[in-house]
XYZ file of C-alpha atoms in Angstrom:
702
model
C 124.751 107.123 97.049
C 124.309 108.054 100.662
C 122.862 105.584 103.094
C 119.221 106.492 103.503
C 117.161 106.196 106.599
C 115.409 102.944 107.191
C 112.947 104.622 109.480
C 109.371 103.433 109.330
C 106.420 105.521 108.303
C 106.637 107.914 111.160
C 107.583 110.525 108.682
C 111.121 111.493 109.551
C 110.885 113.759 112.630
C 113.196 116.756 113.053
C 116.512 115.720 114.566
C 119.244 117.532 116.396
C 122.560 118.082 114.707
C 124.726 116.589 117.452
C 128.454 117.015 117.821
C 131.165 116.367 120.369
C 130.230 114.419 123.485
C 126.526 114.593 122.653
C 127.087 112.836 119.336
C 129.367 110.244 120.955
C 126.813 109.539 123.687
C 124.002 109.058 121.158
C 126.242 106.867 119.006
C 127.288 104.678 121.959
C 123.712 104.354 123.206
C 122.489 103.341 119.757
C 125.197 100.712 119.349
C 124.541 99.408 122.849
C 120.804 99.081 122.255
C 121.383 97.230 119.002
C 123.874 94.818 120.563
C 121.649 94.043 123.559
C 118.661 93.316 121.328
C 120.694 91.092 119.005
C 122.205 89.232 121.985
C 118.729 88.687 123.434
C 117.590 87.354 120.054
C 120.392 84.775 120.035
C 120.148 83.746 123.685
C 117.321 85.276 125.728
C 118.667 86.497 129.061
C 115.805 88.835 130.004
C 112.175 88.156 130.812
C 109.614 89.461 128.341
C 108.693 92.486 130.427
C 112.340 93.255 131.202
C 113.219 93.142 127.493
C 110.265 95.315 126.523
C 110.897 97.833 129.286
C 114.537 98.039 128.216
C 113.339 98.507 124.644
C 111.061 101.414 125.522
C 113.345 102.982 128.115
C 116.442 102.753 125.944
C 114.752 104.323 122.947
C 113.133 106.969 125.160
C 116.636 107.977 126.267
C 117.901 107.962 122.680
C 114.857 109.988 121.607
C 115.663 112.527 124.321
C 119.121 112.918 122.812
C 118.215 113.226 119.150
C 114.620 114.551 119.013
C 114.279 118.160 120.198
C 111.182 119.287 122.056
C 110.525 122.072 119.551
C 111.862 123.431 116.300
C 114.329 126.254 116.233
C 117.565 127.041 118.032
C 118.125 125.678 121.509
C 120.825 125.968 124.121
C 122.784 123.479 126.159
C 120.279 123.795 129.009
C 117.501 122.403 126.798
C 119.643 119.403 125.897
C 120.446 118.678 129.528
C 116.768 119.030 130.423
C 115.828 116.507 127.717
C 118.592 114.137 128.789
C 117.428 114.188 132.419
C 113.822 113.608 131.370
C 114.849 110.707 129.124
C 116.921 109.182 131.908
C 113.960 109.442 134.314
C 111.688 107.688 131.815
C 114.254 104.926 131.295
C 114.740 104.508 135.058
C 110.963 104.396 135.598
C 110.599 101.696 132.933
C 113.346 99.650 134.593
C 111.709 100.048 138.019
C 108.345 98.851 136.730
C 109.886 95.830 134.999
C 111.847 94.785 138.083
C 109.046 95.586 140.541
C 106.246 93.527 139.006
C 106.526 90.670 141.507
C 106.487 93.073 144.456
C 103.270 94.663 143.140
C 101.606 91.250 142.942
C 102.874 90.399 146.432
C 101.036 93.492 147.710
C 97.776 92.279 146.155
C 98.198 94.297 142.958
C 98.613 97.539 144.880
C 100.913 100.305 143.680
C 103.387 101.806 146.113
C 104.151 105.547 145.876
C 107.295 104.866 143.850
C 105.287 102.633 141.507
C 102.763 105.440 140.980
C 105.537 107.879 140.157
C 107.181 105.421 137.747
C 103.889 104.611 135.970
C 103.019 108.277 135.470
C 106.561 108.925 134.241
C 106.507 106.230 131.548
C 103.060 107.330 130.334
C 104.236 110.945 130.239
C 107.343 109.783 128.352
C 105.199 107.906 125.830
C 103.057 110.989 125.290
C 105.956 113.401 124.880
C 108.255 111.292 122.742
C 105.361 110.145 120.534
C 104.564 113.833 120.010
C 108.156 114.534 119.031
C 108.261 111.540 116.691
C 104.941 111.900 114.900
C 103.051 114.949 116.074
C 100.037 115.334 118.379
C 97.621 112.704 117.036
C 98.929 109.686 118.989
C 99.187 111.581 122.322
C 95.614 112.794 121.832
C 94.435 109.230 121.144
C 96.250 107.994 124.269
C 94.723 110.658 126.501
C 91.253 110.022 125.091
C 91.687 106.269 125.580
C 92.886 106.523 129.190
C 90.200 109.090 129.998
C 87.577 106.779 128.520
C 88.301 103.820 130.809
C 88.973 105.988 133.864
C 86.293 108.665 133.601
C 84.250 109.787 130.634
C 83.195 106.309 129.458
C 80.752 106.242 132.394
C 79.244 109.571 131.319
C 78.069 108.432 127.886
C 75.244 106.137 126.944
C 74.696 103.625 124.205
C 76.919 100.790 123.092
C 80.130 102.594 124.053
C 79.140 103.209 127.690
C 81.820 101.896 130.071
C 81.429 101.787 133.872
C 84.975 102.964 134.488
C 87.955 101.583 136.365
C 89.895 102.950 139.297
C 92.935 105.007 138.425
C 95.151 102.360 140.041
C 93.672 99.625 137.844
C 94.052 101.799 134.754
C 97.721 102.511 135.478
C 98.457 98.863 136.292
C 96.850 97.592 133.095
C 98.500 100.339 131.043
C 101.902 99.016 132.060
C 101.379 95.304 132.650
C 98.438 94.381 130.413
C 98.944 91.802 127.676
C 98.450 94.463 124.979
C 99.832 97.392 126.989
C 103.054 99.407 126.834
C 105.272 96.449 127.677
C 103.002 93.813 126.147
C 102.484 92.086 122.819
C 103.105 95.047 120.526
C 106.289 95.993 122.381
C 107.406 92.366 121.978
C 106.836 92.580 118.225
C 108.826 95.808 118.129
C 111.739 94.501 120.208
C 112.021 90.960 118.844
C 110.995 91.351 115.195
C 110.904 94.902 113.884
C 114.153 96.141 115.417
C 116.329 93.180 114.352
C 115.111 93.578 110.780
C 115.660 97.326 110.845
C 119.236 96.548 111.863
C 119.446 93.938 109.106
C 118.297 96.578 106.607
C 120.874 99.043 107.920
C 123.634 96.468 107.389
C 122.437 95.802 103.842
C 122.439 99.511 103.061
C 125.864 99.995 104.625
C 127.185 97.150 102.479
C 126.185 99.025 99.317
C 122.935 97.195 98.571
C 121.186 100.461 97.696
C 123.520 101.107 94.768
C 123.157 97.524 93.602
C 119.345 97.782 93.629
C 119.452 100.836 91.365
C 121.984 99.217 89.030
C 119.976 96.001 88.803
C 116.796 97.924 88.040
C 118.590 99.925 85.347
C 119.909 96.727 83.775
C 116.452 95.131 83.812
C 114.292 98.053 82.695
C 116.512 100.875 81.509
C 116.122 100.024 77.818
C 112.319 99.757 77.948
C 109.835 102.461 77.034
C 109.536 104.722 80.083
C 112.726 103.179 81.422
C 113.433 105.654 84.267
C 109.940 105.213 85.687
C 110.179 101.436 85.413
C 113.562 101.606 87.147
C 111.852 103.435 90.013
C 109.197 100.715 90.229
C 111.713 97.856 90.223
C 114.161 99.578 92.549
C 111.455 100.340 95.074
C 110.238 96.751 95.011
C 113.753 95.471 95.653
C 114.392 98.109 98.305
C 111.267 96.872 100.037
C 113.188 93.720 100.905
C 115.624 95.947 102.805
C 113.595 98.781 104.250
C 110.430 98.814 106.309
C 109.400 102.271 105.196
C 107.790 103.946 102.217
C 109.426 107.223 103.258
C 112.839 105.567 103.435
C 112.292 103.878 100.060
C 111.380 107.227 98.551
C 114.362 109.007 100.059
C 116.840 106.309 99.062
C 115.838 105.404 95.506
C 114.161 108.715 94.731
C 117.346 110.778 94.814
C 118.457 108.793 91.748
C 115.246 107.799 89.966
C 113.375 111.115 90.165
C 116.137 113.132 88.424
C 116.384 110.350 85.815
C 112.649 110.540 85.143
C 112.726 114.332 84.890
C 115.699 114.167 82.531
C 113.846 111.660 80.347
C 110.901 114.048 79.979
C 108.430 113.094 82.706
C 106.820 116.017 84.524
C 108.263 116.593 88.044
C 104.884 115.939 89.659
C 104.440 112.650 87.807
C 108.032 111.542 88.488
C 107.635 112.186 92.203
C 104.249 110.436 92.205
C 105.729 107.342 90.562
C 108.474 107.137 93.156
C 106.070 107.593 96.073
C 103.566 105.052 94.725
C 106.277 102.510 93.932
C 107.979 103.007 97.301
C 104.696 102.410 99.086
C 104.588 99.009 97.399
C 107.932 98.129 98.954
C 106.094 97.327 102.176
C 103.842 94.866 100.369
C 106.737 92.883 98.944
C 107.762 89.630 100.668
C 109.773 88.370 102.425
C 109.739 91.155 105.033
C 106.840 93.410 104.023
C 108.049 96.179 106.314
C 107.827 93.669 109.193
C 104.123 93.327 108.349
C 104.465 89.607 107.629
C 105.773 88.965 111.146
C 103.182 91.179 112.820
C 100.413 89.448 110.861
C 101.761 86.031 111.798
C 101.824 87.034 115.475
C 98.265 88.374 115.382
C 96.613 85.634 113.346
C 98.775 82.622 114.283
C 98.961 81.872 110.562
C 102.448 80.581 109.678
C 104.850 83.151 108.271
C 105.589 81.019 105.231
C 101.881 80.898 104.354
C 101.594 84.675 104.519
C 104.609 85.440 102.330
C 103.661 82.723 99.850
C 100.241 84.226 99.171
C 101.483 87.848 99.376
C 103.973 87.622 96.499
C 101.653 87.671 93.464
C 99.417 90.457 94.831
C 102.542 92.567 95.434
C 103.600 91.971 91.835
C 100.134 93.050 90.707
C 100.541 96.304 92.599
C 103.926 97.071 91.031
C 102.556 96.090 87.620
C 99.718 98.584 88.050
C 102.210 101.403 88.704
C 104.361 100.238 85.782
C 101.320 100.336 83.475
C 100.772 104.003 84.303
C 104.456 104.699 83.622
C 104.397 102.909 80.259
C 101.171 104.660 79.206
C 102.490 108.081 80.227
C 105.745 107.454 78.347
C 103.783 106.586 75.203
C 101.578 109.646 75.670
C 104.654 111.883 75.876
C 106.475 110.049 73.080
C 109.391 109.066 75.310
C 111.881 106.310 74.555
C 114.306 104.272 76.632
C 116.322 105.708 79.508
C 119.156 108.005 78.426
C 122.446 106.326 79.169
C 120.677 103.144 80.275
C 123.550 100.898 79.263
C 124.104 99.170 82.624
C 124.374 95.435 82.016
C 123.149 92.691 84.296
C 126.706 91.427 84.745
C 127.907 94.881 85.758
C 125.030 95.240 88.214
C 125.794 91.890 89.821
C 129.451 92.861 90.168
C 128.415 95.983 92.076
C 126.816 94.009 94.879
C 124.872 90.944 93.820
C 126.326 88.596 96.420
C 126.002 90.993 99.393
C 122.347 91.476 98.474
C 121.093 88.012 97.520
C 123.079 85.830 99.930
C 121.845 87.496 103.161
C 118.254 87.618 101.963
C 118.500 83.975 100.926
C 119.844 83.099 104.392
C 116.973 84.933 106.097
C 114.294 83.373 103.892
C 115.797 79.907 104.286
C 115.896 80.176 108.076
C 112.371 81.554 108.281
C 111.047 78.742 106.110
C 113.062 76.328 108.247
C 111.082 77.340 111.327
C 113.553 79.665 113.035
C 112.199 82.765 114.758
C 112.363 86.065 112.837
C 114.765 87.583 115.354
C 117.110 84.591 115.131
C 116.992 84.695 111.331
C 117.721 88.422 111.342
C 120.857 87.947 113.453
C 122.223 85.304 111.097
C 121.205 87.479 108.155
C 123.357 90.272 109.594
C 126.262 87.862 109.856
C 125.688 86.851 106.240
C 125.757 90.522 105.186
C 129.129 91.051 106.837
C 130.593 87.872 105.340
C 129.199 88.358 101.832
C 130.137 92.056 101.743
C 133.730 90.929 101.156
C 132.553 89.537 97.812
C 131.345 92.991 96.719
C 132.637 96.512 96.388
C 132.029 97.563 100.026
C 133.598 95.048 102.445
C 132.426 95.628 106.003
C 135.005 95.678 108.752
C 134.551 96.498 112.429
C 134.010 100.226 111.888
C 131.385 99.749 109.174
C 129.595 97.146 111.304
C 129.459 99.449 114.311
C 128.182 102.278 112.120
C 125.449 99.969 110.779
C 124.414 99.062 114.327
C 124.098 102.737 115.222
C 122.237 103.486 111.974
C 119.714 100.740 112.709
C 119.114 102.039 116.244
C 118.801 105.645 115.101
C 116.301 104.644 112.425
C 114.273 102.659 114.953
C 113.720 105.480 117.449
C 110.364 106.756 116.186
C 109.024 103.270 115.442
C 109.924 101.875 118.884
C 108.392 104.811 120.732
C 105.234 104.797 118.620
C 104.606 101.053 118.805
C 104.998 101.001 122.601
C 102.778 104.077 122.887
C 100.111 102.565 120.637
C 100.020 99.619 123.033
C 98.212 101.915 125.486
C 95.409 102.504 122.961
C 95.179 98.834 121.980
C 95.034 97.857 125.658
C 92.055 100.170 126.193
C 90.345 98.702 123.108
C 90.789 95.199 124.551
C 89.869 96.173 128.121
C 86.664 97.997 127.209
C 85.607 95.635 124.419
C 85.603 98.512 121.932
C 86.917 96.216 119.195
C 83.883 93.936 119.309
C 81.533 96.923 119.429
C 83.277 98.596 116.502
C 83.145 95.346 114.514
C 79.393 95.128 115.125
C 79.006 98.749 114.042
C 80.904 98.109 110.804
C 78.618 95.165 110.077
C 75.555 97.281 110.858
C 76.680 100.315 108.846
C 77.626 98.110 105.899
C 74.280 96.327 106.036
C 76.027 93.047 105.262
C 77.672 94.566 102.164
C 81.330 93.574 102.110
C 82.288 96.340 99.675
C 80.852 99.043 101.938
C 82.679 97.522 104.915
C 85.984 97.655 103.038
C 85.291 101.289 102.080
C 84.659 102.168 105.747
C 87.895 100.482 106.781
C 89.754 102.307 104.008
C 88.441 105.628 105.333
C 89.440 104.734 108.896
C 92.913 103.686 107.707
C 93.401 107.009 105.954
C 92.479 108.948 109.097
C 94.643 106.792 111.372
C 97.521 106.838 108.900
C 97.824 110.607 109.220
C 99.382 110.125 112.648
C 100.410 106.483 112.934
C 103.151 104.523 111.201
C 101.784 101.813 108.943
C 102.545 98.944 111.331
C 100.797 100.718 114.209
C 97.840 101.727 112.022
C 97.484 98.123 110.871
C 97.546 96.858 114.473
C 94.856 99.299 115.619
C 92.656 98.686 112.569
C 93.046 94.909 112.783
C 92.087 94.992 116.459
C 88.983 97.022 115.651
C 87.757 95.604 112.362
C 89.374 92.272 111.441
C 86.756 90.141 113.261
C 83.911 91.854 111.393
C 85.646 91.678 108.029
C 86.608 88.032 108.438
C 83.047 87.183 109.449
C 81.575 89.000 106.454
C 83.913 87.135 104.085
C 82.694 83.868 105.616
C 79.098 85.054 105.276
C 79.690 85.580 101.545
C 80.795 81.960 101.344
C 77.632 80.852 103.139
C 75.551 82.858 100.658
C 77.280 80.984 97.841
C 76.503 77.660 99.524
C 72.839 78.565 99.888
C 72.591 79.679 96.265
C 74.207 76.424 95.140
C 72.176 74.241 97.485
C 75.400 73.092 99.130
C 74.902 74.136 102.764
C 76.270 71.328 105.005
C 73.586 69.279 106.718
C 75.008 69.981 110.173
C 74.278 73.698 109.711
C 70.562 73.179 109.037
C 69.504 73.057 112.742
C 70.986 76.525 113.305
C 68.864 77.933 110.489
C 65.831 76.055 111.795
C 66.154 77.779 115.173
C 66.543 81.216 113.584
C 64.033 81.017 110.730
C 62.119 77.731 110.320
C 60.465 78.831 107.083
C 63.811 79.772 105.501
C 65.335 76.525 106.743
C 62.639 74.508 104.997
C 63.202 76.484 101.810
C 66.940 75.777 102.002
C 66.280 72.102 102.666
C 64.303 71.955 99.437
C 67.369 72.924 97.401
C 69.160 75.951 96.016
C 67.607 79.391 96.492
C 68.117 82.522 94.370
C 71.250 84.502 95.136
C 69.348 87.637 96.170
C 67.233 85.628 98.601
C 70.349 83.963 100.003
C 71.917 87.371 100.633
C 68.762 88.651 102.291
C 68.508 85.540 104.474
C 72.096 85.695 105.722
C 71.918 89.474 106.154
C 68.871 89.141 108.403
C 70.449 86.588 110.749
C 71.520 87.933 114.167
C 75.160 87.558 115.214
C 74.303 84.936 117.822
C 73.087 82.751 114.956
C 75.715 83.751 112.393
C 78.587 82.817 114.716
C 77.611 79.160 115.154
C 76.482 78.986 111.505
C 79.930 80.061 110.333
C 81.531 77.448 112.554
C 79.372 74.658 111.144
C 79.080 75.692 107.494
C 82.509 77.117 106.670
C 85.362 74.556 106.596
C 88.298 75.365 108.918
C 90.676 76.008 106.008
C 88.165 78.426 104.447
C 87.709 80.224 107.778
C 91.490 80.551 108.055
C 91.635 81.916 104.507
C 88.932 84.456 105.426
C 90.959 85.569 108.447
C 94.069 85.941 106.288
C 92.117 87.859 103.641
C 90.731 90.234 106.281
C 94.177 90.994 107.664
C 95.709 91.361 104.202
C 92.960 93.809 103.208
C 93.556 95.880 106.333
C 97.329 95.753 105.900
C 97.119 96.921 102.288
C 94.662 99.699 103.110
C 96.935 100.822 105.957
C 99.490 101.850 103.348
C 97.275 104.451 101.683
C 98.204 107.342 103.963
C 101.630 107.367 102.315
C 100.157 108.501 99.010
C 96.729 109.937 99.793
C 96.244 113.652 100.546
C 96.037 115.592 102.782
C 98.856 113.894 104.713
C 100.947 111.723 102.382
C 104.471 111.508 103.730
C 106.032 109.460 100.935
C 104.550 111.801 98.318
C 105.754 114.883 100.198
C 109.246 113.374 100.455
C 109.273 112.705 96.695
C 107.947 116.213 96.001
C 110.854 117.728 97.909
C 113.329 115.750 95.779
C 111.526 116.602 92.521
C 110.943 120.264 93.475
C 107.261 119.665 92.664
C 104.108 120.976 94.406
C 103.540 118.725 97.476
C 99.756 118.501 97.228
C 99.820 118.061 93.448
C 102.331 115.262 93.910
C 100.036 113.733 96.520
C 97.142 113.566 94.074
C 99.434 112.175 91.360
C 100.712 109.432 93.657
C 97.152 108.655 94.801
C 96.104 108.137 91.184
C 99.115 105.933 90.460
C 98.548 103.814 93.584
C 95.063 102.619 92.616
C 96.271 99.048 93.084
C 96.105 99.659 96.853
C 92.315 99.712 96.567
C 91.698 97.308 93.665
C 93.861 94.351 94.719
C 92.298 94.114 98.230
C 88.941 93.597 96.508
C 90.495 90.526 94.898
C 91.373 89.296 98.414
C 87.767 89.689 99.509
C 85.971 88.299 96.463
C 88.482 86.205 94.530
C 90.683 83.145 94.987
C 94.084 84.870 94.783
C 94.844 84.020 98.440
C 93.282 80.557 98.317
C 96.463 78.558 97.866
C 95.056 76.601 94.897
C 97.834 77.181 92.311
C 95.586 76.992 89.241
C 92.972 79.375 90.660
C 95.645 81.763 91.942
C 97.491 81.929 88.627
C 94.232 82.400 86.705
C 93.213 85.250 89.014
C 96.687 86.754 88.691
C 96.568 86.656 84.880
C 93.136 88.261 84.691
C 94.278 90.744 87.324
C 97.193 91.886 85.174
C 94.982 92.429 82.134
C 92.241 94.084 84.163
C 94.615 96.505 85.873
C 96.072 97.481 82.502
C 92.597 98.104 81.112
C 91.674 100.306 84.073
C 94.954 102.258 83.835
C 94.439 102.797 80.109
C 90.874 103.927 80.667
C 91.886 106.384 83.383
C 94.728 107.804 81.262
C 92.853 107.693 77.956
C 95.841 106.148 76.220
C 97.397 102.825 75.324
C 99.973 102.848 72.548
C 98.055 105.804 71.084
C 95.245 108.039 72.306
C 91.945 106.284 72.972
C 88.842 108.090 71.716
C 86.284 108.686 74.461
C 84.066 105.665 73.579
C 87.101 103.346 73.552
C 88.314 104.878 76.805
C 85.017 103.978 78.430
C 85.227 100.515 76.853
C 88.707 100.033 78.358
C 87.388 100.859 81.832
C 84.461 98.455 81.434
C 86.662 95.687 80.001
C 89.256 96.135 82.770
C 86.574 95.859 85.435
C 85.083 92.805 83.689
C 88.470 91.050 83.653
C 88.667 91.557 87.431
C 85.044 90.659 88.227
C 84.916 87.875 90.848
C 83.587 84.397 90.158
C 82.575 85.166 86.591
C 84.919 83.305 84.258
C 83.013 84.154 81.076
C 83.026 87.842 82.020
C 86.743 87.653 82.876
C 87.567 86.107 79.515
C 85.436 88.659 77.674
C 87.013 91.569 79.527
C 90.528 90.272 78.875
C 89.811 89.701 75.170
C 88.421 93.214 74.757
C 91.332 94.793 76.659
C 93.933 92.929 74.628
C 91.996 93.692 71.449
C 92.112 97.398 72.285
C 95.847 97.105 72.910
C 96.335 95.404 69.535
C 94.260 98.077 67.790
C 96.222 100.803 69.552
C 99.580 99.267 68.562
C 98.409 98.997 64.938
C 97.329 102.621 64.978
C 100.693 103.671 66.357
C 102.581 101.827 63.632
C 100.299 103.293 60.965
C 100.724 106.825 62.303
C 104.389 106.416 63.235
C 105.630 109.321 61.112
C 103.098 111.602 62.796
C 103.632 110.451 66.399
């Protein structure tokens, strides 16, 4: 199979077909960028701003070479014009990185050359972001800069902003902690890019073919085998690739034709691939670089994040697999045609080159090494272990993998640096805190409504942002509110159980003496507890959370908030009207794009159900017994919901039983209600047993 792109969710922008000196220049620049970043990961020789400016400037130049300004034919003059513009942007970035001390020496005053360089890099971010992902990000950047420089002072209400001088705006846009060359650029240059290169090496070593073979060996003989192969292959590919689009393009060219050949409708086959590929970014240990970004933002250890993320990711893939199994039964399909690949044969294809490097990376990450350092050693492990497989990597293959990684990073690097401008404005103007307060107000203290609002915002943002960037923006805006509301739910539970810590009582006494006396008398009804907490102002809730919620529970609430946002950030891949993974799968399947989008949206229901378990259940708590119990009920509940939506288990479900399956599935998932969970699971499994009996009884007719 051909080596697919490992490009993130930017959507695969149009690229020039380069040849001759142009192709050689792009190839050399890509290899050079990869080598410099890997060398800096091993032994830092640049300051943070120098590294980040090199990151943006280098990829701006590469973008100028490979991303045309417009579709259609173009002449040599257009290429030279783009090259000169890219070189100017790169030179401006270098000037700003090297001239920071001089600007401070002048009392934070910009010289004429500094002005020109700052405008050039912002213009470069606007133009290359447009080429990579369309007009949405440039529009957001212009609105954000205009807000802090001009129109924020013209509006009233909570979003009124007095405005900053243009010089201050330009300085903070470049040098701010969250700006173009700030935190997000650091994540891109030190974490995302090394792992994109690592993925490119794995693909070049033949890991893609091994993933498909392993999935065929594991699931090919099962009912709905081709669809299950797509689910497994996409989950495994998620350990390589940081992109749902790349997962779809790589595994889909094999799995979609297999599913169509087995009898699945083209639209359904493409939807399965898109939904399963979206889950690749939820699968530890890399999670499309999401695990590292989350660790950087929350200061929660990487190993904690990947440990709690594994079972939810399995739940998501199980939910897609349930739909596949049910659809196969509905269509009367059997195992995969020609699915005779054995596990031994699959491992011979490339087991060592796949498992050894990933084991090295995981071991180093758990050992406390930085992600970038682990990625470099992982690349070395790929090269060494490739000689144990069918595709040994020599110098030429290694250089090609370096160039592939750089080429696949272009859109992501440009977009993440550009998004830094928006995030910097959010931090400068305090928009994040205001937005968090608005979410709390709109939701009226209802956590479910807050999650629905965030899901809607993620869908809108995801139409123009890659998943990592959408997650960063959404987390900046809404994570504080969501984390606080999760803690408030815990306080409500304490009040209803009469277990509010004594040290929190004075806070309640100051806010509502009558309620405080009622609480002091013992437990209060749940509805009254909700009303009491919902009526407390933020200046009271903040200290109350600090006193009532234990530090480990507050940390768990923060992790749950970020996991919810990260999961919801994936939905733009499979949710119309802009669903890039679904559109990619539709092109492979020759299916209607929008119809495929709706099919993938239906199959990806786990993206919305599992985050509710983060908010209301113990699946992220770290308590092994509680986590495993929630996982088990989650599996049964997701199957019940899938069966109810499809109207089928092993045989058709009559309408009353279909409704019963939906109710039982929801009951099995219901938070903090063990009796209801057990009842829902028993009913769901009872329906499955009845359905299997019916199928055996009617076997000659089915």
